[in-house]
Amino acid sequence: MRLVSEAIMLAHDDRRIELRPSLRAAYILEQKHGYDKLARGVFDCNLGIVYDIAALGSTDEIAVREFLNDMIERDGAQVIENLAPALYEFLILSFGLNHEPKPMKSKSTVTTSGPELSLEERFNQLFAHATGWLHWTPETVWNSTPAEIMLARDAHIELLHNIHSGSDTADKPSAPYDPLEEISPEEVSAGIAKLRAKHGSVARVK
């Protein structure tokens, strides 16, 4: 799973527009267009979809629209094709999907180990986990990517697992744990010690 390692840039001549993938962008775009239509629209140079994607990825919607309008006015609508790779990369990271060589043809669903979830249901689940389990603020969640949320959630679950499995009841079956359950300082210390032994140095908990 890839995190955002660098900014996604829309570039034309000496002008640059930075796009930041986010759960918020994915949620709104999925509601308005659906992933399949978005992916096709990027490679078909659908101007409405290109405008929507770029506007949701930038902090300055006016600057984005001026940038795109100037491109089209100067070089024609076909120049939008040059932006397709960056726009598709933005979709991939915002939606939390793996890279595909071409737009996905299937319905806007994601297969999990349980029942198949729609993208909207998956986004709702990520939001619930980030705010409920991780105690992130809604603003932080909306500005994060699905990959960032999932990695943080998995680390949280691993920490709880190590805390509970590191108790003195090694000969007894581990009781199911709830991510919202209050953990004693002693259990936290035991879990951190186990993580240090497994992964090396970790951040100190005060």
CSV table of C-alpha atoms in Angstrom, one decimal:
chain,number,residue,atom,x,y,z
A,1,MET,CA,0.0,0.0,0.0
A,2,ARG,CA,1.5,3.3,-1.1
A,3,LEU,CA,1.4,6.5,0.9
A,4,VAL,CA,1.7,9.9,-0.7
A,5,SER,CA,5.4,10.4,-1.1
A,6,GLU,CA,5.4,13.6,-3.0
A,7,ALA,CA,3.0,16.2,-4.4
A,8,ILE,CA,1.0,15.4,-7.5
A,9,MET,CA,1.7,18.2,-9.9
A,10,LEU,CA,-0.3,19.4,-12.9
A,11,ALA,CA,2.3,21.1,-15.2
A,12,HIS,CA,2.1,23.1,-18.4
A,13,ASP,CA,5.0,25.2,-19.6
A,14,ASP,CA,6.3,27.0,-16.5
A,15,ARG,CA,3.1,26.8,-14.5
A,16,ARG,CA,2.4,24.3,-11.8
A,17,ILE,CA,-0.6,23.3,-9.8
A,18,GLU,CA,-0.2,21.0,-6.8
A,19,LEU,CA,-2.9,18.4,-6.0
A,20,ARG,CA,-3.3,16.7,-2.6
A,21,PRO,CA,-5.2,13.4,-2.6
A,22,SER,CA,-7.6,13.0,0.3
A,23,LEU,CA,-10.6,11.0,1.5
A,24,ARG,CA,-12.7,14.1,1.2
A,25,ALA,CA,-11.9,14.4,-2.5
A,26,ALA,CA,-12.7,10.7,-3.1
A,27,TYR,CA,-16.0,10.9,-1.2
A,28,ILE,CA,-17.3,13.9,-3.1
A,29,LEU,CA,-16.1,12.6,-6.5
A,30,GLU,CA,-17.6,9.2,-5.9
A,31,GLN,CA,-20.9,10.8,-4.9
A,32,LYS,CA,-21.0,13.1,-8.0
A,33,HIS,CA,-19.6,10.8,-10.7
A,34,GLY,CA,-18.6,7.3,-9.5
A,35,TYR,CA,-15.2,5.9,-9.9
A,36,ASP,CA,-15.7,4.2,-13.3
A,37,LYS,CA,-16.9,7.5,-14.9
A,38,LEU,CA,-14.1,9.4,-13.3
A,39,ALA,CA,-11.4,7.0,-14.6
A,40,ARG,CA,-12.9,7.0,-18.1
A,41,GLY,CA,-13.3,10.8,-18.0
A,42,VAL,CA,-9.7,11.3,-17.2
A,43,PHE,CA,-8.5,9.4,-20.3
A,44,ASP,CA,-11.3,10.7,-22.5
A,45,CYS,CA,-10.4,14.3,-21.5
A,46,ASN,CA,-13.8,15.0,-20.2
A,47,LEU,CA,-13.4,18.6,-19.2
A,48,GLY,CA,-16.1,18.6,-16.6
A,49,ILE,CA,-14.5,15.7,-14.8
A,50,VAL,CA,-11.0,17.1,-15.2
A,51,TYR,CA,-12.2,20.4,-13.6
A,52,ASP,CA,-13.9,18.6,-10.7
A,53,ILE,CA,-10.9,16.4,-9.9
A,54,ALA,CA,-8.4,19.3,-10.1
A,55,ALA,CA,-10.6,21.6,-8.1
A,56,LEU,CA,-11.0,19.1,-5.2
A,57,GLY,CA,-7.3,18.3,-5.1
A,58,SER,CA,-6.2,21.9,-4.9
A,59,THR,CA,-6.6,24.5,-2.1
A,60,ASP,CA,-7.2,27.2,-4.7
A,61,GLU,CA,-10.1,26.3,-6.9
A,62,ILE,CA,-9.9,29.7,-8.8
A,63,ALA,CA,-6.2,29.2,-9.6
A,64,VAL,CA,-7.0,25.7,-10.9
A,65,ARG,CA,-9.7,26.8,-13.2
A,66,GLU,CA,-7.6,29.7,-14.5
A,67,PHE,CA,-4.7,27.2,-15.1
A,68,LEU,CA,-6.9,24.8,-17.1
A,69,ASN,CA,-8.7,27.6,-19.0
A,70,ASP,CA,-5.4,29.2,-20.0
A,71,MET,CA,-4.1,25.8,-21.2
A,72,ILE,CA,-7.2,25.2,-23.4
A,73,GLU,CA,-7.3,28.7,-24.7
A,74,ARG,CA,-3.7,28.6,-25.8
A,75,ASP,CA,-3.3,25.0,-27.0
A,76,GLY,CA,-6.8,23.6,-27.5
A,77,ALA,CA,-8.8,21.1,-25.5
A,78,GLN,CA,-6.6,18.2,-26.6
A,79,VAL,CA,-3.8,19.5,-24.3
A,80,ILE,CA,-5.8,18.1,-21.4
A,81,GLU,CA,-4.6,14.7,-22.4
A,82,ASN,CA,-1.1,15.6,-21.1
A,83,LEU,CA,-2.6,15.8,-17.6
A,84,ALA,CA,-4.2,12.4,-17.6
A,85,PRO,CA,-1.4,10.5,-15.8
A,86,ALA,CA,-1.2,12.9,-12.9
A,87,LEU,CA,-5.0,13.1,-12.6
A,88,TYR,CA,-5.3,9.3,-12.6
A,89,GLU,CA,-2.6,9.1,-10.0
A,90,PHE,CA,-4.6,11.5,-7.9
A,91,LEU,CA,-7.7,9.2,-8.2
A,92,ILE,CA,-5.7,6.1,-7.3
A,93,LEU,CA,-4.3,7.7,-4.1
A,94,SER,CA,-7.5,9.4,-3.1
A,95,PHE,CA,-9.6,6.3,-3.5
A,96,GLY,CA,-7.0,4.1,-1.8
A,97,LEU,CA,-6.7,1.7,-4.8
A,98,ASN,CA,-3.7,-0.1,-6.3
A,99,HIS,CA,-2.2,1.0,-9.5
A,100,GLU,CA,-3.9,-0.3,-12.6
A,101,PRO,CA,-2.6,0.0,-16.2
A,102,LYS,CA,-5.9,1.2,-17.4
A,103,PRO,CA,-9.2,2.4,-15.9
A,104,MET,CA,-11.1,-0.2,-13.9
A,105,LYS,CA,-14.1,-1.7,-15.7
A,106,SER,CA,-15.9,-3.2,-12.8
A,107,LYS,CA,-18.5,-1.5,-10.7
A,108,SER,CA,-17.5,0.9,-8.0
A,109,THR,CA,-16.9,-1.8,-5.3
A,110,VAL,CA,-14.0,-3.0,-3.3
A,111,THR,CA,-13.6,-6.7,-2.4
A,112,THR,CA,-12.8,-7.4,1.2
A,113,SER,CA,-12.6,-10.6,3.3
A,114,GLY,CA,-16.2,-10.0,4.3
A,115,PRO,CA,-19.2,-8.8,2.3
A,116,GLU,CA,-18.4,-6.7,-0.7
A,117,LEU,CA,-18.6,-3.0,0.2
A,118,SER,CA,-19.3,-0.1,-2.1
A,119,LEU,CA,-16.8,2.7,-2.2
A,120,GLU,CA,-19.1,4.9,-0.2
A,121,GLU,CA,-19.5,2.2,2.5
A,122,ARG,CA,-15.8,1.7,2.6
A,123,PHE,CA,-15.2,5.5,3.0
A,124,ASN,CA,-17.8,5.6,5.8
A,125,GLN,CA,-16.0,2.7,7.5
A,126,LEU,CA,-12.7,4.4,7.3
A,127,PHE,CA,-14.1,7.6,8.7
A,128,ALA,CA,-15.7,5.7,11.6
A,129,HIS,CA,-12.5,3.8,12.4
A,130,ALA,CA,-10.4,7.0,12.2
A,131,THR,CA,-12.7,9.1,14.4
A,132,GLY,CA,-13.9,6.3,16.7
A,133,TRP,CA,-10.8,4.1,17.2
A,134,LEU,CA,-8.0,6.5,16.5
A,135,HIS,CA,-9.7,9.6,17.8
A,136,TRP,CA,-8.7,11.7,14.9
A,137,THR,CA,-10.7,14.9,14.3
A,138,PRO,CA,-13.1,14.9,11.3
A,139,GLU,CA,-10.9,17.5,9.6
A,140,THR,CA,-7.8,15.3,9.9
A,141,VAL,CA,-9.7,12.3,8.5
A,142,TRP,CA,-11.1,14.1,5.5
A,143,ASN,CA,-7.6,15.5,4.7
A,144,SER,CA,-5.9,12.1,4.9
A,145,THR,CA,-5.8,9.4,2.3
A,146,PRO,CA,-7.3,6.0,2.7
A,147,ALA,CA,-3.8,4.5,2.8
A,148,GLU,CA,-2.8,6.7,5.7
A,149,ILE,CA,-5.9,5.9,7.6
A,150,MET,CA,-5.6,2.1,7.0
A,151,LEU,CA,-2.0,2.0,8.1
A,152,ALA,CA,-2.7,4.0,11.3
A,153,ARG,CA,-5.7,1.7,12.0
A,154,ASP,CA,-3.6,-1.4,11.5
A,155,ALA,CA,-0.9,-0.1,13.8
A,156,HIS,CA,-3.5,0.7,16.4
A,157,ILE,CA,-4.9,-2.8,16.2
A,158,GLU,CA,-1.4,-4.3,16.4
A,159,LEU,CA,-0.6,-2.3,19.5
A,160,LEU,CA,-3.7,-3.5,21.2
A,161,HIS,CA,-3.0,-7.1,20.2
A,162,ASN,CA,0.5,-6.9,21.6
A,163,ILE,CA,-0.8,-5.3,24.8
A,164,HIS,CA,-3.4,-8.0,25.4
A,165,SER,CA,-1.2,-10.9,24.3
A,166,GLY,CA,1.7,-9.6,26.5
A,167,SER,CA,-0.1,-10.2,29.8
A,168,ASP,CA,0.8,-12.9,32.3
A,169,THR,CA,-1.9,-15.2,31.1
A,170,ALA,CA,0.2,-16.8,28.4
A,171,ASP,CA,-1.3,-20.3,29.1
A,172,LYS,CA,-4.9,-19.0,28.8
A,173,PRO,CA,-6.7,-18.2,25.5
A,174,SER,CA,-6.6,-14.5,24.8
A,175,ALA,CA,-9.9,-12.7,25.4
A,176,PRO,CA,-11.4,-10.7,22.5
A,177,TYR,CA,-10.4,-7.1,22.7
A,178,ASP,CA,-12.3,-3.9,21.9
A,179,PRO,CA,-10.3,-1.1,20.3
A,180,LEU,CA,-12.3,1.4,22.5
A,181,GLU,CA,-11.5,-0.5,25.7
A,182,GLU,CA,-9.5,1.4,28.4
A,183,ILE,CA,-6.0,0.0,28.8
A,184,SER,CA,-4.1,0.2,32.1
A,185,PRO,CA,-0.6,1.8,32.2
A,186,GLU,CA,0.9,-1.6,33.1
A,187,GLU,CA,-0.7,-3.2,30.0
A,188,VAL,CA,0.6,-0.3,27.8
A,189,SER,CA,4.1,-0.7,29.2
A,190,ALA,CA,4.0,-4.5,28.6
A,191,GLY,CA,2.8,-4.0,25.0
A,192,ILE,CA,5.4,-1.3,24.2
A,193,ALA,CA,8.1,-3.6,25.5
A,194,LYS,CA,6.9,-6.4,23.3
A,195,LEU,CA,6.8,-4.1,20.3
A,196,ARG,CA,10.4,-2.9,21.0
A,197,ALA,CA,11.5,-6.5,21.1
A,198,LYS,CA,9.8,-7.2,17.8
A,199,HIS,CA,10.5,-4.0,15.9
A,200,GLY,CA,13.4,-2.3,17.6
A,201,SER,CA,13.1,1.3,18.9
A,202,VAL,CA,9.7,2.8,19.0
A,203,ALA,CA,8.4,6.1,20.2
A,204,ARG,CA,8.4,6.5,24.0
A,205,VAL,CA,4.9,6.8,25.5
A,206,LYS,CA,4.7,9.2,28.4
